[in-house]
């Protein structure tokens, strides 16, 4: 995504096997859902760069999710891919993956 999105309070759903969020995404009070298109695609949250063959939400992409969502939902109970939350080694984050809104991870396996 290379253009900013402000959905003005409407729920948003991002679906894909790869996802680069290169501009801000916001929608006050809504649900943002991020899901892989392929049922067995793993999701990686917090990597310092894109991990091959996964839906990677790297640091740059996460930084473009603006505060104000009611909740952020990553994954789906309808898939069999694993969600990995990895250490963020960005110096400004002190090794943490930070979300400013409620986060729900839906997956049959979490690592």
Short mmCIF file of N, CA, C and O in Angstrom, two decimals:
data_model
loop_
_atom_site.label_atom_id
_atom_site.label_comp_id
_atom_site.label_asym_id
_atom_site.label_seq_id
_atom_site.Cartn_x
_atom_site.Cartn_y
_atom_site.Cartn_z
N UNK A 1 0.85 -1.17 0.00
CA UNK A 1 0.00 0.00 0.00
C UNK A 1 0.89 1.23 0.00
O UNK A 1 1.68 1.43 0.92
N UNK A 2 0.75 2.04 -1.02
CA UNK A 2 1.63 3.19 -1.12
C UNK A 2 0.89 4.52 -0.91
O UNK A 2 1.52 5.57 -0.90
N UNK A 3 -0.42 4.48 -0.74
CA UNK A 3 -1.20 5.69 -0.49
C UNK A 3 -1.82 5.61 0.89
O UNK A 3 -2.27 4.55 1.33
N UNK A 4 -1.88 6.75 1.57
CA UNK A 4 -2.48 6.81 2.90
C UNK A 4 -3.97 6.45 2.82
O UNK A 4 -4.64 6.74 1.84
N UNK A 5 -4.46 5.80 3.90
CA UNK A 5 -5.87 5.41 3.99
C UNK A 5 -6.43 5.96 5.28
O UNK A 5 -5.87 5.73 6.36
N UNK A 6 -7.53 6.69 5.19
CA UNK A 6 -8.32 7.08 6.36
C UNK A 6 -9.74 6.67 6.06
O UNK A 6 -10.43 7.30 5.26
N UNK A 7 -10.18 5.57 6.68
CA UNK A 7 -11.49 5.00 6.39
C UNK A 7 -12.61 5.63 7.22
O UNK A 7 -13.73 5.15 7.22
N UNK A 8 -12.31 6.69 7.95
CA UNK A 8 -13.31 7.48 8.67
C UNK A 8 -14.26 6.63 9.51
O UNK A 8 -15.47 6.77 9.44
N UNK A 9 -13.71 5.73 10.31
CA UNK A 9 -14.51 4.94 11.23
C UNK A 9 -15.09 3.66 10.65
O UNK A 9 -15.81 2.94 11.34
N UNK A 10 -14.78 3.34 9.40
CA UNK A 10 -15.24 2.10 8.79
C UNK A 10 -14.22 0.99 9.05
O UNK A 10 -13.02 1.24 9.08
N UNK A 11 -14.70 -0.24 9.26
CA UNK A 11 -13.80 -1.37 9.44
C UNK A 11 -12.97 -1.58 8.18
O UNK A 11 -13.45 -1.34 7.06
N UNK A 12 -11.74 -2.03 8.37
CA UNK A 12 -10.82 -2.28 7.26
C UNK A 12 -10.36 -3.73 7.29
O UNK A 12 -10.12 -4.28 8.37
N UNK A 13 -10.20 -4.32 6.14
CA UNK A 13 -9.67 -5.67 6.04
C UNK A 13 -8.57 -5.68 4.99
O UNK A 13 -8.80 -5.27 3.84
N UNK A 14 -7.37 -6.11 5.40
CA UNK A 14 -6.24 -6.24 4.48
C UNK A 14 -5.95 -7.72 4.31
O UNK A 14 -5.70 -8.42 5.28
N UNK A 15 -5.99 -8.19 3.07
CA UNK A 15 -5.77 -9.61 2.78
C UNK A 15 -4.71 -9.74 1.70
O UNK A 15 -4.79 -9.07 0.68
N UNK A 16 -3.74 -10.61 1.95
CA UNK A 16 -2.71 -10.83 0.96
C UNK A 16 -1.68 -11.81 1.47
O UNK A 16 -1.61 -12.10 2.66
N UNK A 17 -0.90 -12.35 0.57
CA UNK A 17 0.20 -13.24 0.96
C UNK A 17 1.47 -12.45 1.22
O UNK A 17 2.40 -12.95 1.83
N UNK A 18 1.51 -11.21 0.73
CA UNK A 18 2.56 -10.26 1.08
C UNK A 18 1.87 -8.94 1.35
O UNK A 18 0.79 -8.67 0.80
N UNK A 19 2.46 -8.15 2.20
CA UNK A 19 1.84 -6.87 2.54
C UNK A 19 2.92 -5.88 2.95
O UNK A 19 3.62 -6.11 3.93
N UNK A 20 3.07 -4.83 2.17
CA UNK A 20 3.97 -3.74 2.52
C UNK A 20 3.11 -2.51 2.73
O UNK A 20 2.48 -2.02 1.78
N UNK A 21 3.08 -2.02 3.95
CA UNK A 21 2.30 -0.82 4.27
C UNK A 21 3.27 0.34 4.28
O UNK A 21 4.01 0.55 5.23
N UNK A 22 3.28 1.10 3.18
CA UNK A 22 4.24 2.18 3.01
C UNK A 22 3.64 3.56 3.24
O UNK A 22 4.30 4.56 2.97
N UNK A 23 2.41 3.61 3.71
CA UNK A 23 1.74 4.88 4.02
C UNK A 23 0.82 4.63 5.21
O UNK A 23 0.49 3.48 5.53
N UNK A 24 0.39 5.70 5.86
CA UNK A 24 -0.40 5.55 7.09
C UNK A 24 -1.78 4.97 6.81
O UNK A 24 -2.40 5.22 5.77
N UNK A 25 -2.23 4.17 7.79
CA UNK A 25 -3.59 3.61 7.77
C UNK A 25 -4.24 3.99 9.08
O UNK A 25 -3.67 3.77 10.15
N UNK A 26 -5.44 4.56 8.98
CA UNK A 26 -6.18 4.94 10.19
C UNK A 26 -7.67 4.83 9.91
O UNK A 26 -8.11 4.92 8.77
N UNK A 27 -8.41 4.62 11.00
CA UNK A 27 -9.86 4.65 10.95
C UNK A 27 -10.34 4.61 12.39
O UNK A 27 -10.40 3.55 13.01
N UNK A 28 -10.65 5.76 12.93
CA UNK A 28 -10.97 5.90 14.35
C UNK A 28 -12.13 5.00 14.77
O UNK A 28 -13.19 4.99 14.15
N UNK A 29 -11.87 4.20 15.81
CA UNK A 29 -12.90 3.35 16.41
C UNK A 29 -13.28 2.12 15.62
O UNK A 29 -14.26 1.46 15.95
N UNK A 30 -12.54 1.77 14.59
CA UNK A 30 -12.90 0.62 13.76
C UNK A 30 -12.05 -0.60 14.09
O UNK A 30 -11.13 -0.56 14.90
N UNK A 31 -12.35 -1.70 13.42
CA UNK A 31 -11.55 -2.91 13.50
C UNK A 31 -10.70 -3.01 12.23
O UNK A 31 -11.22 -2.90 11.13
N UNK A 32 -9.41 -3.22 12.42
CA UNK A 32 -8.50 -3.50 11.31
C UNK A 32 -8.18 -4.98 11.37
O UNK A 32 -7.69 -5.47 12.38
N UNK A 33 -8.48 -5.70 10.29
CA UNK A 33 -8.21 -7.13 10.21
C UNK A 33 -7.16 -7.37 9.14
O UNK A 33 -7.28 -6.86 8.02
N UNK A 34 -6.13 -8.14 9.49
CA UNK A 34 -5.06 -8.49 8.55
C UNK A 34 -4.99 -10.01 8.47
O UNK A 34 -4.78 -10.68 9.49
N UNK A 35 -5.18 -10.56 7.27
CA UNK A 35 -5.27 -12.00 7.07
C UNK A 35 -4.48 -12.39 5.82
O UNK A 35 -4.51 -11.69 4.81
N UNK A 36 -3.82 -13.54 5.89
CA UNK A 36 -3.14 -14.10 4.71
C UNK A 36 -4.19 -14.70 3.77
O UNK A 36 -5.19 -15.26 4.22
N UNK A 37 -3.96 -14.59 2.47
CA UNK A 37 -4.88 -15.17 1.50
C UNK A 37 -4.81 -16.69 1.48
O UNK A 37 -5.82 -17.36 1.34
N UNK A 38 -3.61 -17.23 1.59
CA UNK A 38 -3.41 -18.67 1.54
C UNK A 38 -3.52 -19.23 2.96
O UNK A 38 -2.87 -18.73 3.88
N UNK A 39 -4.34 -20.25 3.13
CA UNK A 39 -4.67 -20.77 4.47
C UNK A 39 -3.44 -21.24 5.26
O UNK A 39 -3.43 -21.16 6.48
N UNK A 40 -2.40 -21.72 4.58
CA UNK A 40 -1.24 -22.24 5.31
C UNK A 40 -0.07 -21.25 5.36
O UNK A 40 1.03 -21.59 5.75
N UNK A 41 -0.33 -20.01 5.01
CA UNK A 41 0.72 -18.98 5.01
C UNK A 41 1.00 -18.53 6.44
O UNK A 41 0.11 -18.14 7.17
N UNK A 42 2.27 -18.60 6.86
CA UNK A 42 2.66 -18.11 8.18
C UNK A 42 2.64 -16.59 8.19
O UNK A 42 2.82 -15.94 7.15
N UNK A 43 2.43 -16.01 9.38
CA UNK A 43 2.46 -14.56 9.56
C UNK A 43 3.56 -14.24 10.55
O UNK A 43 3.66 -14.87 11.60
N UNK A 44 4.39 -13.26 10.21
CA UNK A 44 5.49 -12.83 11.09
C UNK A 44 5.23 -11.39 11.48
O UNK A 44 5.09 -10.52 10.62
N UNK A 45 5.18 -11.14 12.80
CA UNK A 45 4.93 -9.80 13.33
C UNK A 45 6.21 -9.28 13.97
O UNK A 45 6.77 -9.94 14.84
N UNK A 46 6.67 -8.12 13.54
CA UNK A 46 7.77 -7.44 14.21
C UNK A 46 9.16 -7.68 13.65
O UNK A 46 10.14 -7.27 14.25
N UNK A 47 9.27 -8.30 12.51
CA UNK A 47 10.58 -8.53 11.92
C UNK A 47 11.20 -7.20 11.50
O UNK A 47 10.51 -6.23 11.23
N UNK A 48 12.51 -7.16 11.45
CA UNK A 48 13.19 -5.94 10.99
C UNK A 48 13.19 -5.85 9.47
O UNK A 48 13.51 -4.81 8.92
N UNK A 49 12.82 -6.94 8.81
CA UNK A 49 12.70 -6.95 7.36
C UNK A 49 11.72 -8.06 6.97
O UNK A 49 11.35 -8.88 7.79
N UNK A 50 11.32 -8.07 5.72
CA UNK A 50 10.38 -9.06 5.24
C UNK A 50 11.00 -10.45 5.30
O UNK A 50 12.14 -10.65 4.91
N UNK A 51 10.25 -11.42 5.82
CA UNK A 51 10.69 -12.81 5.88
C UNK A 51 10.10 -13.53 4.67
O UNK A 51 8.88 -13.50 4.47
N UNK A 52 10.94 -14.17 3.82
CA UNK A 52 10.44 -14.82 2.61
C UNK A 52 9.34 -15.85 2.91
O UNK A 52 9.35 -16.52 3.94
N UNK A 53 8.40 -15.95 1.99
CA UNK A 53 7.32 -16.95 2.03
C UNK A 53 6.41 -16.81 3.25
O UNK A 53 5.84 -17.80 3.72
N UNK A 54 6.29 -15.60 3.79
CA UNK A 54 5.37 -15.34 4.89
C UNK A 54 4.63 -14.03 4.61
O UNK A 54 5.06 -13.24 3.77
N UNK A 55 3.55 -13.83 5.34
CA UNK A 55 2.95 -12.50 5.39
C UNK A 55 3.67 -11.80 6.52
O UNK A 55 3.44 -12.07 7.70
N UNK A 56 4.63 -10.94 6.17
CA UNK A 56 5.47 -10.27 7.16
C UNK A 56 4.93 -8.87 7.44
O UNK A 56 4.72 -8.09 6.51
N UNK A 57 4.75 -8.58 8.71
CA UNK A 57 4.42 -7.23 9.15
C UNK A 57 5.68 -6.69 9.79
O UNK A 57 5.90 -6.84 10.99
N UNK A 58 6.54 -6.12 8.96
CA UNK A 58 7.83 -5.64 9.45
C UNK A 58 7.67 -4.33 10.20
O UNK A 58 6.59 -3.74 10.26
N UNK A 59 8.74 -3.87 10.79
CA UNK A 59 8.71 -2.66 11.61
C UNK A 59 8.15 -1.45 10.85
O UNK A 59 7.34 -0.70 11.40
N UNK A 60 8.56 -1.27 9.62
CA UNK A 60 8.09 -0.12 8.86
C UNK A 60 6.58 -0.18 8.64
O UNK A 60 5.88 0.82 8.75
N UNK A 61 6.07 -1.36 8.32
CA UNK A 61 4.63 -1.52 8.13
C UNK A 61 3.87 -1.25 9.43
O UNK A 61 2.87 -0.54 9.44
N UNK A 62 4.35 -1.80 10.54
CA UNK A 62 3.69 -1.61 11.83
C UNK A 62 3.67 -0.13 12.23
O UNK A 62 2.68 0.34 12.82
N UNK A 63 4.73 0.59 11.92
CA UNK A 63 4.80 2.01 12.25
C UNK A 63 3.75 2.84 11.51
O UNK A 63 3.42 3.94 11.93
N UNK A 64 3.22 2.31 10.42
CA UNK A 64 2.21 3.03 9.65
C UNK A 64 0.78 2.75 10.10
O UNK A 64 -0.16 3.33 9.56
N UNK A 65 0.57 1.87 11.07
CA UNK A 65 -0.76 1.65 11.65
C UNK A 65 -0.96 2.70 12.73
O UNK A 65 -0.35 2.64 13.79
N UNK A 66 -1.79 3.67 12.47
CA UNK A 66 -1.97 4.79 13.39
C UNK A 66 -2.88 4.44 14.56
O UNK A 66 -3.80 3.64 14.43
N UNK A 67 -2.62 5.05 15.69
CA UNK A 67 -3.40 4.87 16.91
C UNK A 67 -4.85 5.29 16.66
O UNK A 67 -5.11 6.23 15.93
N UNK A 68 -5.78 4.55 17.30
CA UNK A 68 -7.18 4.93 17.22
C UNK A 68 -8.11 3.81 16.77
O UNK A 68 -9.33 3.97 16.82
N UNK A 69 -7.55 2.68 16.33
CA UNK A 69 -8.41 1.55 15.99
C UNK A 69 -9.06 1.02 17.26
O UNK A 69 -8.46 1.04 18.33
N UNK A 70 -10.28 0.54 17.15
CA UNK A 70 -10.91 -0.13 18.29
C UNK A 70 -10.14 -1.40 18.61
O UNK A 70 -9.89 -1.72 19.76
N UNK A 71 -9.75 -2.12 17.55
CA UNK A 71 -8.94 -3.33 17.72
C UNK A 71 -8.24 -3.64 16.41
O UNK A 71 -8.70 -3.25 15.34
N UNK A 72 -7.13 -4.35 16.53
CA UNK A 72 -6.41 -4.88 15.38
C UNK A 72 -6.43 -6.39 15.51
O UNK A 72 -6.04 -6.94 16.54
N UNK A 73 -6.93 -7.06 14.48
CA UNK A 73 -7.02 -8.52 14.46
C UNK A 73 -6.06 -9.02 13.39
O UNK A 73 -6.15 -8.62 12.23
N UNK A 74 -5.13 -9.89 13.79
CA UNK A 74 -4.18 -10.46 12.84
C UNK A 74 -4.41 -11.96 12.80
O UNK A 74 -4.39 -12.63 13.83
N UNK A 75 -4.61 -12.49 11.60
CA UNK A 75 -4.82 -13.91 11.42
C UNK A 75 -6.29 -14.27 11.45
O UNK A 75 -7.17 -13.42 11.54
N UNK A 76 -6.53 -15.59 11.39
CA UNK A 76 -7.90 -16.11 11.35
C UNK A 76 -7.91 -17.51 11.94
O UNK A 76 -6.97 -18.27 11.76
N UNK A 77 -8.97 -17.84 12.60
CA UNK A 77 -9.15 -19.21 13.09
C UNK A 77 -9.45 -20.19 11.96
O UNK A 77 -9.48 -21.39 12.16
N UNK A 78 -9.65 -19.66 10.75
CA UNK A 78 -9.95 -20.49 9.58
C UNK A 78 -8.69 -20.92 8.83
O UNK A 78 -8.79 -21.56 7.79
N UNK A 79 -7.51 -20.56 9.33
CA UNK A 79 -6.27 -20.88 8.65
C UNK A 79 -5.45 -21.87 9.47
O UNK A 79 -5.76 -22.13 10.63
N UNK A 80 -4.42 -22.43 8.87
CA UNK A 80 -3.54 -23.32 9.61
C UNK A 80 -2.09 -22.84 9.60
O UNK A 80 -1.19 -23.58 9.94
N UNK A 81 -1.87 -21.59 9.24
CA UNK A 81 -0.53 -21.00 9.32
C UNK A 81 -0.23 -20.59 10.75
O UNK A 81 -1.13 -20.34 11.55
N UNK A 82 1.03 -20.51 11.07
CA UNK A 82 1.48 -20.11 12.41
C UNK A 82 1.76 -18.62 12.43
O UNK A 82 2.23 -18.05 11.46
N UNK A 83 1.45 -17.98 13.55
CA UNK A 83 1.79 -16.57 13.74
C UNK A 83 3.02 -16.51 14.64
O UNK A 83 3.02 -17.07 15.74
N UNK A 84 4.06 -15.84 14.17
CA UNK A 84 5.29 -15.65 14.92
C UNK A 84 5.40 -14.19 15.34
O UNK A 84 5.25 -13.31 14.51
N UNK A 85 5.64 -13.95 16.60
CA UNK A 85 5.95 -12.61 17.08
C UNK A 85 7.43 -12.62 17.40
O UNK A 85 7.87 -13.36 18.27
N UNK A 86 8.21 -11.81 16.66
CA UNK A 86 9.66 -11.87 16.79
C UNK A 86 10.19 -10.63 17.48
O UNK A 86 9.55 -9.58 17.49
N UNK A 87 11.35 -10.77 18.05
CA UNK A 87 11.99 -9.65 18.73
C UNK A 87 12.30 -8.55 17.73
O UNK A 87 12.86 -8.79 16.67
N UNK A 88 11.92 -7.37 18.07
CA UNK A 88 12.17 -6.21 17.25
C UNK A 88 13.48 -5.59 17.73
O UNK A 88 13.56 -5.10 18.85
N UNK A 89 14.48 -5.58 16.88
CA UNK A 89 15.80 -5.09 17.31
C UNK A 89 16.04 -3.64 16.95
O UNK A 89 17.16 -3.15 17.06
N UNK A 90 15.00 -2.95 16.52
CA UNK A 90 15.12 -1.51 16.26
C UNK A 90 15.50 -0.80 17.56
O UNK A 90 14.84 -0.97 18.57
N UNK A 91 16.53 -0.01 17.55
CA UNK A 91 17.00 0.64 18.78
C UNK A 91 15.92 1.49 19.43
O UNK A 91 15.82 1.53 20.65
N UNK A 92 15.07 2.13 18.65
CA UNK A 92 14.04 2.99 19.21
C UNK A 92 12.93 2.24 19.91
O UNK A 92 12.14 2.81 20.64
N UNK A 93 12.84 0.94 19.71
CA UNK A 93 11.76 0.15 20.32
C UNK A 93 12.27 -0.73 21.46
O UNK A 93 11.50 -1.44 22.07
N UNK A 94 13.55 -0.74 21.69
CA UNK A 94 14.14 -1.51 22.79
C UNK A 94 13.74 -2.99 22.75
O UNK A 94 13.48 -3.60 23.78
N UNK A 95 13.68 -3.57 21.56
CA UNK A 95 13.40 -4.99 21.44
C UNK A 95 11.94 -5.36 21.54
O UNK A 95 11.60 -6.53 21.60
N UNK A 96 11.04 -4.39 21.57
CA UNK A 96 9.61 -4.68 21.74
C UNK A 96 8.84 -4.46 20.45
O UNK A 96 9.18 -3.60 19.64
N UNK A 97 7.77 -5.25 20.28
CA UNK A 97 6.79 -5.00 19.24
C UNK A 97 5.68 -4.22 19.91
O UNK A 97 5.11 -4.67 20.90
N UNK A 98 5.37 -3.02 19.40
CA UNK A 98 4.43 -2.13 20.08
C UNK A 98 3.20 -1.88 19.21
O UNK A 98 3.32 -1.49 18.05
N UNK A 99 2.03 -2.13 19.79
CA UNK A 99 0.76 -1.76 19.19
C UNK A 99 0.09 -0.77 20.13
O UNK A 99 0.10 -0.98 21.35
N UNK A 100 -0.51 0.28 19.61
CA UNK A 100 -1.16 1.29 20.43
C UNK A 100 -2.65 1.01 20.63
O UNK A 100 -3.33 1.77 21.28
N UNK A 101 -3.13 -0.06 20.03
CA UNK A 101 -4.54 -0.44 20.12
C UNK A 101 -4.63 -1.89 20.57
O UNK A 101 -3.64 -2.62 20.55
N UNK A 102 -5.83 -2.31 20.97
CA UNK A 102 -6.03 -3.71 21.37
C UNK A 102 -5.66 -4.62 20.22
O UNK A 102 -6.03 -4.38 19.07
N UNK A 103 -4.91 -5.67 20.52
CA UNK A 103 -4.45 -6.61 19.51
C UNK A 103 -5.01 -7.99 19.79
O UNK A 103 -4.91 -8.49 20.92
N UNK A 104 -5.59 -8.62 18.77
CA UNK A 104 -6.06 -9.99 18.86
C UNK A 104 -5.36 -10.79 17.79
O UNK A 104 -5.36 -10.40 16.62
N UNK A 105 -4.74 -11.90 18.19
CA UNK A 105 -4.09 -12.79 17.24
C UNK A 105 -4.93 -14.05 17.15
O UNK A 105 -5.16 -14.72 18.16
N UNK A 106 -5.41 -14.34 15.96
CA UNK A 106 -6.27 -15.52 15.74
C UNK A 106 -5.49 -16.51 14.90
O UNK A 106 -5.17 -16.24 13.74
N UNK A 107 -5.20 -17.66 15.49
CA UNK A 107 -4.43 -18.68 14.81
C UNK A 107 -4.52 -19.98 15.58
O UNK A 107 -4.68 -19.96 16.80
N UNK A 108 -4.38 -21.09 14.89
CA UNK A 108 -4.31 -22.36 15.62
C UNK A 108 -2.97 -22.56 16.30
O UNK A 108 -2.83 -23.39 17.18
N UNK A 109 -1.94 -21.77 15.92
CA UNK A 109 -0.60 -21.93 16.52
C UNK A 109 0.06 -20.56 16.65
O UNK A 109 0.08 -19.80 15.72
N UNK A 110 0.61 -20.28 17.83
CA UNK A 110 1.30 -19.02 18.09
C UNK A 110 2.68 -19.32 18.60
O UNK A 110 2.85 -20.12 19.52
N UNK A 111 3.69 -18.67 18.01
CA UNK A 111 5.08 -18.87 18.46
C UNK A 111 5.71 -17.55 18.80
O UNK A 111 5.36 -16.54 18.31
#
